[in-house]
mmCIF file of C-alpha atoms in Angstrom:
data_model
loop_
_atom_site.group_PDB
_atom_site.id
_atom_site.type_symbol
_atom_site.label_atom_id
_atom_site.label_comp_id
_atom_site.label_asym_id
_atom_site.label_seq_id
_atom_site.Cartn_x
_atom_site.Cartn_y
_atom_site.Cartn_z
ATOM 1 C CA MET A 1 68.295 75.778 -27.217
ATOM 2 C CA ALA A 2 65.628 75.325 -29.440
ATOM 3 C CA LYS A 3 62.024 77.040 -29.479
ATOM 4 C CA ALA A 4 59.202 75.218 -28.100
ATOM 5 C CA GLY A 5 57.424 74.121 -30.648
ATOM 6 C CA SER A 6 60.431 73.328 -33.436
ATOM 7 C CA GLY A 7 61.988 70.936 -35.235
ATOM 8 C CA ASN A 8 60.734 66.984 -34.301
ATOM 9 C CA ALA A 9 59.023 67.163 -31.097
ATOM 10 C CA GLY A 10 59.886 62.972 -30.816
ATOM 11 C CA GLY A 11 63.641 63.219 -31.190
ATOM 12 C CA GLY A 12 65.432 61.941 -33.988
ATOM 13 C CA ARG A 13 65.156 62.411 -37.474
ATOM 14 C CA PRO A 14 62.469 64.967 -38.657
ATOM 15 C CA ARG A 15 59.726 63.485 -40.757
ATOM 16 C CA ARG A 16 59.500 63.963 -44.301
ATOM 17 C CA THR A 17 55.972 62.464 -45.113
ATOM 18 C CA ARG A 18 54.804 65.036 -48.022
ATOM 19 C CA GLY A 19 58.439 64.257 -49.925
ATOM 20 C CA VAL A 20 58.155 60.440 -49.564
ATOM 21 C CA ALA A 21 53.760 60.703 -50.943
ATOM 22 C CA ALA A 22 54.909 63.021 -53.724
ATOM 23 C CA GLY A 23 57.673 60.548 -55.148
ATOM 24 C CA LEU A 24 55.705 57.328 -54.204
ATOM 25 C CA PRO A 25 53.745 56.679 -57.647
ATOM 26 C CA GLU A 26 57.104 56.936 -59.549
ATOM 27 C CA LEU A 27 58.447 54.777 -57.110
ATOM 28 C CA VAL A 28 55.980 52.183 -57.530
ATOM 29 C CA LYS A 29 56.275 52.745 -61.394
ATOM 30 C CA THR A 30 60.080 52.287 -61.237
ATOM 31 C CA MET A 31 59.751 49.074 -59.182
ATOM 32 C CA GLY A 32 57.221 47.535 -61.102
ATOM 33 C CA PRO A 33 54.151 45.319 -59.652
ATOM 34 C CA PRO A 34 54.306 43.546 -56.616
ATOM 35 C CA VAL A 35 56.335 39.998 -57.226
ATOM 36 C CA SER A 36 53.593 37.788 -55.542
ATOM 37 C CA THR A 37 52.352 38.947 -58.923
ATOM 38 C CA VAL A 38 55.457 38.658 -61.467
ATOM 39 C CA ALA A 39 54.576 35.049 -62.979
ATOM 40 C CA TRP A 40 58.233 34.504 -64.064
ATOM 41 C CA SER A 41 59.705 35.160 -60.765
ATOM 42 C CA PRO A 42 61.395 31.757 -59.284
ATOM 43 C CA ASP A 43 63.000 32.957 -56.593
ATOM 44 C CA PHE A 44 59.129 34.154 -55.287
ATOM 45 C CA VAL A 45 57.297 31.514 -56.824
ATOM 46 C CA ALA A 46 57.492 28.301 -55.588
ATOM 47 C CA GLN A 47 55.095 26.849 -57.952
ATOM 48 C CA THR A 48 56.351 26.015 -61.663
ATOM 49 C CA LEU A 49 53.789 25.381 -64.663
ATOM 50 C CA GLU A 50 55.225 23.125 -67.357
ATOM 51 C CA ILE A 51 53.743 22.811 -70.701
ATOM 52 C CA LEU A 52 54.145 20.271 -73.108
ATOM 53 C CA PRO A 53 53.222 21.467 -76.359
ATOM 54 C CA ILE A 54 52.419 18.181 -78.616
ATOM 55 C CA CYS A 55 51.681 18.452 -82.748
ATOM 56 C CA LEU A 56 50.105 15.622 -84.357
ATOM 57 C CA ASN A 57 51.903 16.509 -87.523
ATOM 58 C CA THR A 58 51.079 14.285 -90.610
ATOM 59 C CA GLY A 59 51.071 11.166 -89.008
ATOM 60 C CA ARG A 60 54.134 11.906 -86.648
ATOM 61 C CA LEU A 61 54.377 12.783 -83.200
ATOM 62 C CA THR A 62 56.263 15.936 -82.503
ATOM 63 C CA TRP A 63 56.583 18.633 -79.652
ATOM 64 C CA LEU A 64 57.924 21.877 -79.112
ATOM 65 C CA LYS A 65 60.054 23.641 -76.648
ATOM 66 C CA PRO A 66 62.144 26.868 -75.763
ATOM 67 C CA MET A 67 65.211 27.103 -77.890
ATOM 68 C CA HIS A 68 67.251 27.740 -74.972
ATOM 69 C CA ALA A 69 65.399 25.285 -72.334
ATOM 70 C CA ALA A 70 64.730 21.718 -71.659
ATOM 71 C CA SER A 71 60.956 23.003 -71.297
ATOM 72 C CA LEU A 72 58.651 25.209 -71.716
ATOM 73 C CA GLN A 73 57.718 26.985 -67.919
ATOM 74 C CA VAL A 74 56.434 29.316 -66.360
ATOM 75 C CA GLY A 75 55.241 30.377 -62.751
ATOM 76 C CA LEU A 76 52.336 30.058 -61.297
ATOM 77 C CA ASN A 77 50.695 32.320 -59.303
ATOM 78 C CA PRO A 78 48.726 30.510 -56.242
ATOM 79 C CA SER A 79 45.571 32.081 -56.918
ATOM 80 C CA ALA A 80 45.846 31.410 -60.808
ATOM 81 C CA SER A 81 43.738 28.804 -62.466
ATOM 82 C CA PRO A 82 46.574 26.469 -64.042
ATOM 83 C CA SER A 83 44.548 25.469 -67.005
ATOM 84 C CA GLU A 84 44.075 29.428 -67.884
ATOM 85 C CA VAL A 85 47.460 29.823 -67.274
ATOM 86 C CA VAL A 86 48.238 27.376 -69.889
ATOM 87 C CA LEU A 87 45.848 28.723 -72.568
ATOM 88 C CA ASP A 88 47.142 32.413 -72.018
ATOM 89 C CA VAL A 89 50.648 31.306 -72.681
ATOM 90 C CA LEU A 90 49.464 29.029 -75.605
ATOM 91 C CA ARG A 91 47.813 32.345 -77.159
ATOM 92 C CA TRP A 92 50.762 34.431 -76.933
ATOM 93 C CA TYR A 93 52.942 32.363 -79.288
ATOM 94 C CA PRO A 94 50.046 31.605 -80.701
ATOM 95 C CA LEU A 95 49.537 27.959 -80.590
ATOM 96 C CA ASP A 96 45.843 26.495 -81.067
ATOM 97 C CA PRO A 97 44.924 24.169 -78.238
ATOM 98 C CA LEU A 98 42.871 20.935 -78.841
ATOM 99 C CA VAL A 99 42.751 19.317 -75.621
ATOM 100 C CA VAL A 100 44.432 21.149 -72.352
ATOM 101 C CA HIS A 101 45.094 18.416 -69.364
ATOM 102 C CA SER A 102 47.353 17.932 -66.033
ATOM 103 C CA THR A 103 49.557 15.053 -66.433
ATOM 104 C CA SER A 104 51.778 14.843 -63.594
ATOM 105 C CA TRP A 105 53.628 16.750 -60.742
ATOM 106 C CA ARG A 106 57.262 16.266 -59.672
ATOM 107 C CA HIS A 107 59.570 18.229 -56.819
ATOM 108 C CA GLU A 108 62.647 19.926 -58.357
ATOM 109 C CA ALA A 109 64.980 22.296 -56.957
ATOM 110 C CA GLY A 110 62.617 23.200 -54.175
ATOM 111 C CA ARG A 111 59.718 23.789 -56.776
ATOM 112 C CA VAL A 112 56.583 22.329 -57.187
ATOM 113 C CA ILE A 113 56.400 21.717 -61.229
ATOM 114 C CA LEU A 114 52.847 21.100 -62.759
ATOM 115 C CA THR A 115 53.097 19.538 -65.982
ATOM 116 C CA TYR A 116 50.222 19.837 -68.505
ATOM 117 C CA ALA A 117 50.044 18.531 -71.599
ATOM 118 C CA ALA A 118 48.577 20.284 -74.378
ATOM 119 C CA ALA A 119 47.555 18.758 -78.175
ATOM 120 C CA VAL A 120 47.799 21.459 -80.536
ATOM 121 C CA ASN A 121 47.321 21.810 -83.991
ATOM 122 C CA PRO A 122 51.185 22.454 -85.852
ATOM 123 C CA PRO A 123 51.987 25.936 -86.279
ATOM 124 C CA ALA A 124 52.117 27.498 -89.526
ATOM 125 C CA THR A 125 54.301 30.145 -87.666
ATOM 126 C CA LEU A 126 56.437 30.983 -84.622
ATOM 127 C CA PRO A 127 57.655 33.916 -83.073
ATOM 128 C CA ALA A 128 61.685 34.284 -84.029
ATOM 129 C CA GLY A 129 63.357 32.819 -81.129
ATOM 130 C CA SER A 130 60.991 30.969 -79.147
ATOM 131 C CA LEU A 131 60.337 27.479 -79.505
ATOM 132 C CA VAL A 132 61.315 24.466 -81.876
ATOM 133 C CA GLU A 133 59.524 21.338 -82.743
ATOM 134 C CA LEU A 134 61.417 18.162 -82.365
ATOM 135 C CA PRO A 135 60.234 14.821 -83.369
ATOM 136 C CA VAL A 136 59.407 12.735 -79.984
ATOM 137 C CA ALA A 137 61.159 10.156 -79.007
ATOM 138 C CA ARG A 138 60.485 7.164 -77.041
ATOM 139 C CA ALA A 139 61.730 7.052 -73.238
ATOM 140 C CA GLU A 140 61.672 4.958 -70.216
ATOM 141 C CA LEU A 141 59.656 6.410 -67.058
ATOM 142 C CA ALA A 142 61.150 7.482 -63.946
ATOM 143 C CA ARG A 143 60.869 5.196 -61.572
ATOM 144 C CA GLY A 144 60.846 5.528 -58.026
ATOM 145 C CA LYS A 145 60.798 3.565 -54.875
ATOM 146 C CA ALA A 146 57.698 2.427 -52.975
ATOM 147 C CA ARG A 147 57.814 5.239 -50.591
ATOM 148 C CA ALA A 148 60.291 8.030 -52.311
ATOM 149 C CA ALA A 149 60.288 9.559 -55.835
ATOM 150 C CA PRO A 150 62.770 8.712 -58.331
ATOM 151 C CA GLN A 151 66.099 10.639 -58.180
ATOM 152 C CA SER A 152 65.927 12.578 -60.915
ATOM 153 C CA ILE A 153 63.211 12.990 -63.901
ATOM 154 C CA GLY A 154 64.118 14.222 -67.561
ATOM 155 C CA VAL A 155 61.921 15.835 -69.641
ATOM 156 C CA GLU A 156 61.828 13.078 -71.940
ATOM 157 C CA ALA A 157 60.471 11.001 -69.126
ATOM 158 C CA VAL A 158 57.617 13.318 -68.389
ATOM 159 C CA LEU A 159 56.855 14.095 -72.345
ATOM 160 C CA GLU A 160 56.650 9.921 -72.542
ATOM 161 C CA HIS A 161 54.270 9.775 -69.775
ATOM 162 C CA ALA A 162 51.928 12.619 -70.736
ATOM 163 C CA LEU A 163 51.824 10.632 -74.252
ATOM 164 C CA ARG A 164 50.482 7.876 -72.286
ATOM 165 C CA HIS A 165 48.118 10.114 -70.568
ATOM 166 C CA LEU A 166 46.781 11.432 -73.916
ATOM 167 C CA SER A 167 46.491 7.520 -74.744
ATOM 168 C CA TRP A 168 44.549 6.729 -71.925
ATOM 169 C CA LEU A 169 42.227 9.884 -72.249
ATOM 170 C CA VAL A 170 41.632 9.187 -75.805
ATOM 171 C CA HIS A 171 39.924 5.808 -75.056
ATOM 172 C CA ASP A 172 38.730 7.056 -71.604
ATOM 173 C CA ASP A 173 36.950 10.517 -71.906
ATOM 174 C CA PRO A 174 34.626 11.141 -74.543
ATOM 175 C CA ALA A 175 35.786 14.776 -75.016
ATOM 176 C CA VAL A 176 39.186 14.341 -75.747
ATOM 177 C CA ALA A 177 38.144 10.941 -77.883
ATOM 178 C CA GLN A 178 36.611 13.518 -79.834
ATOM 179 C CA ALA A 179 39.124 16.257 -79.967
ATOM 180 C CA LEU A 180 41.812 14.081 -80.611
ATOM 181 C CA ALA A 181 40.124 10.948 -82.820
ATOM 182 C CA GLU A 182 43.168 11.568 -85.785
ATOM 183 C CA TRP A 183 45.484 10.900 -83.075
ATOM 184 C CA LYS A 184 44.294 7.468 -81.918
ATOM 185 C CA PRO A 185 46.941 6.118 -84.377
ATOM 186 C CA ALA A 186 49.642 7.976 -83.612
ATOM 187 C CA LEU A 187 48.932 7.304 -79.303
ATOM 188 C CA ALA A 188 47.798 3.528 -79.956
ATOM 189 C CA ALA A 189 51.884 3.006 -79.227
ATOM 190 C CA TYR A 190 51.823 4.571 -75.905
ATOM 191 C CA VAL A 191 50.450 2.314 -72.766
ATOM 192 C CA PRO A 192 47.576 4.029 -71.088
ATOM 193 C CA GLU A 193 48.531 5.428 -67.655
ATOM 194 C CA PRO A 194 46.174 7.792 -66.266
ATOM 195 C CA PHE A 195 47.769 11.179 -64.083
ATOM 196 C CA ARG A 196 50.628 10.204 -61.120
ATOM 197 C CA PRO A 197 53.449 12.044 -59.582
ATOM 198 C CA LEU A 198 56.365 11.520 -61.159
#
């Protein structure tokens, strides 16, 4: 029989609060920050920010994409400002933005993907293994039904729509018209079209 006052008064396992508290900082350091703050976690972030960096390179439109992905995408924390996240990502490469503007959104694989077109100056250099520069090719837009989205939407269609959106902005928005004055001939072939869900 145990002496009064000894052991665990409530039964079960004895409490070891001192050891847990002592090891907590090391545990937090090992685990990292809360998942909700980790921008690239696709399992826990239901919103995705897609960035389409577009260049005017010697009169031709080109775009930049990751070497091993269809487009540049990052997780978007619900409390973050999308345009600020876009600028942060562009600075990492680094890319010099002229215009950053949301152009479309779509629902894909359980996530909402918000697309931003980023008109940037052609990069002098890029980090090794990061982005590749490709010529822009024309594409058909993905069309849905009157009350339903398209079954699938390729990045080429999203890029086509983004350029149509920029073509609209250079005629409708004075700030964009000034920033992209040299782009007007290259954008002239695109039918102006405002923001819409894809």
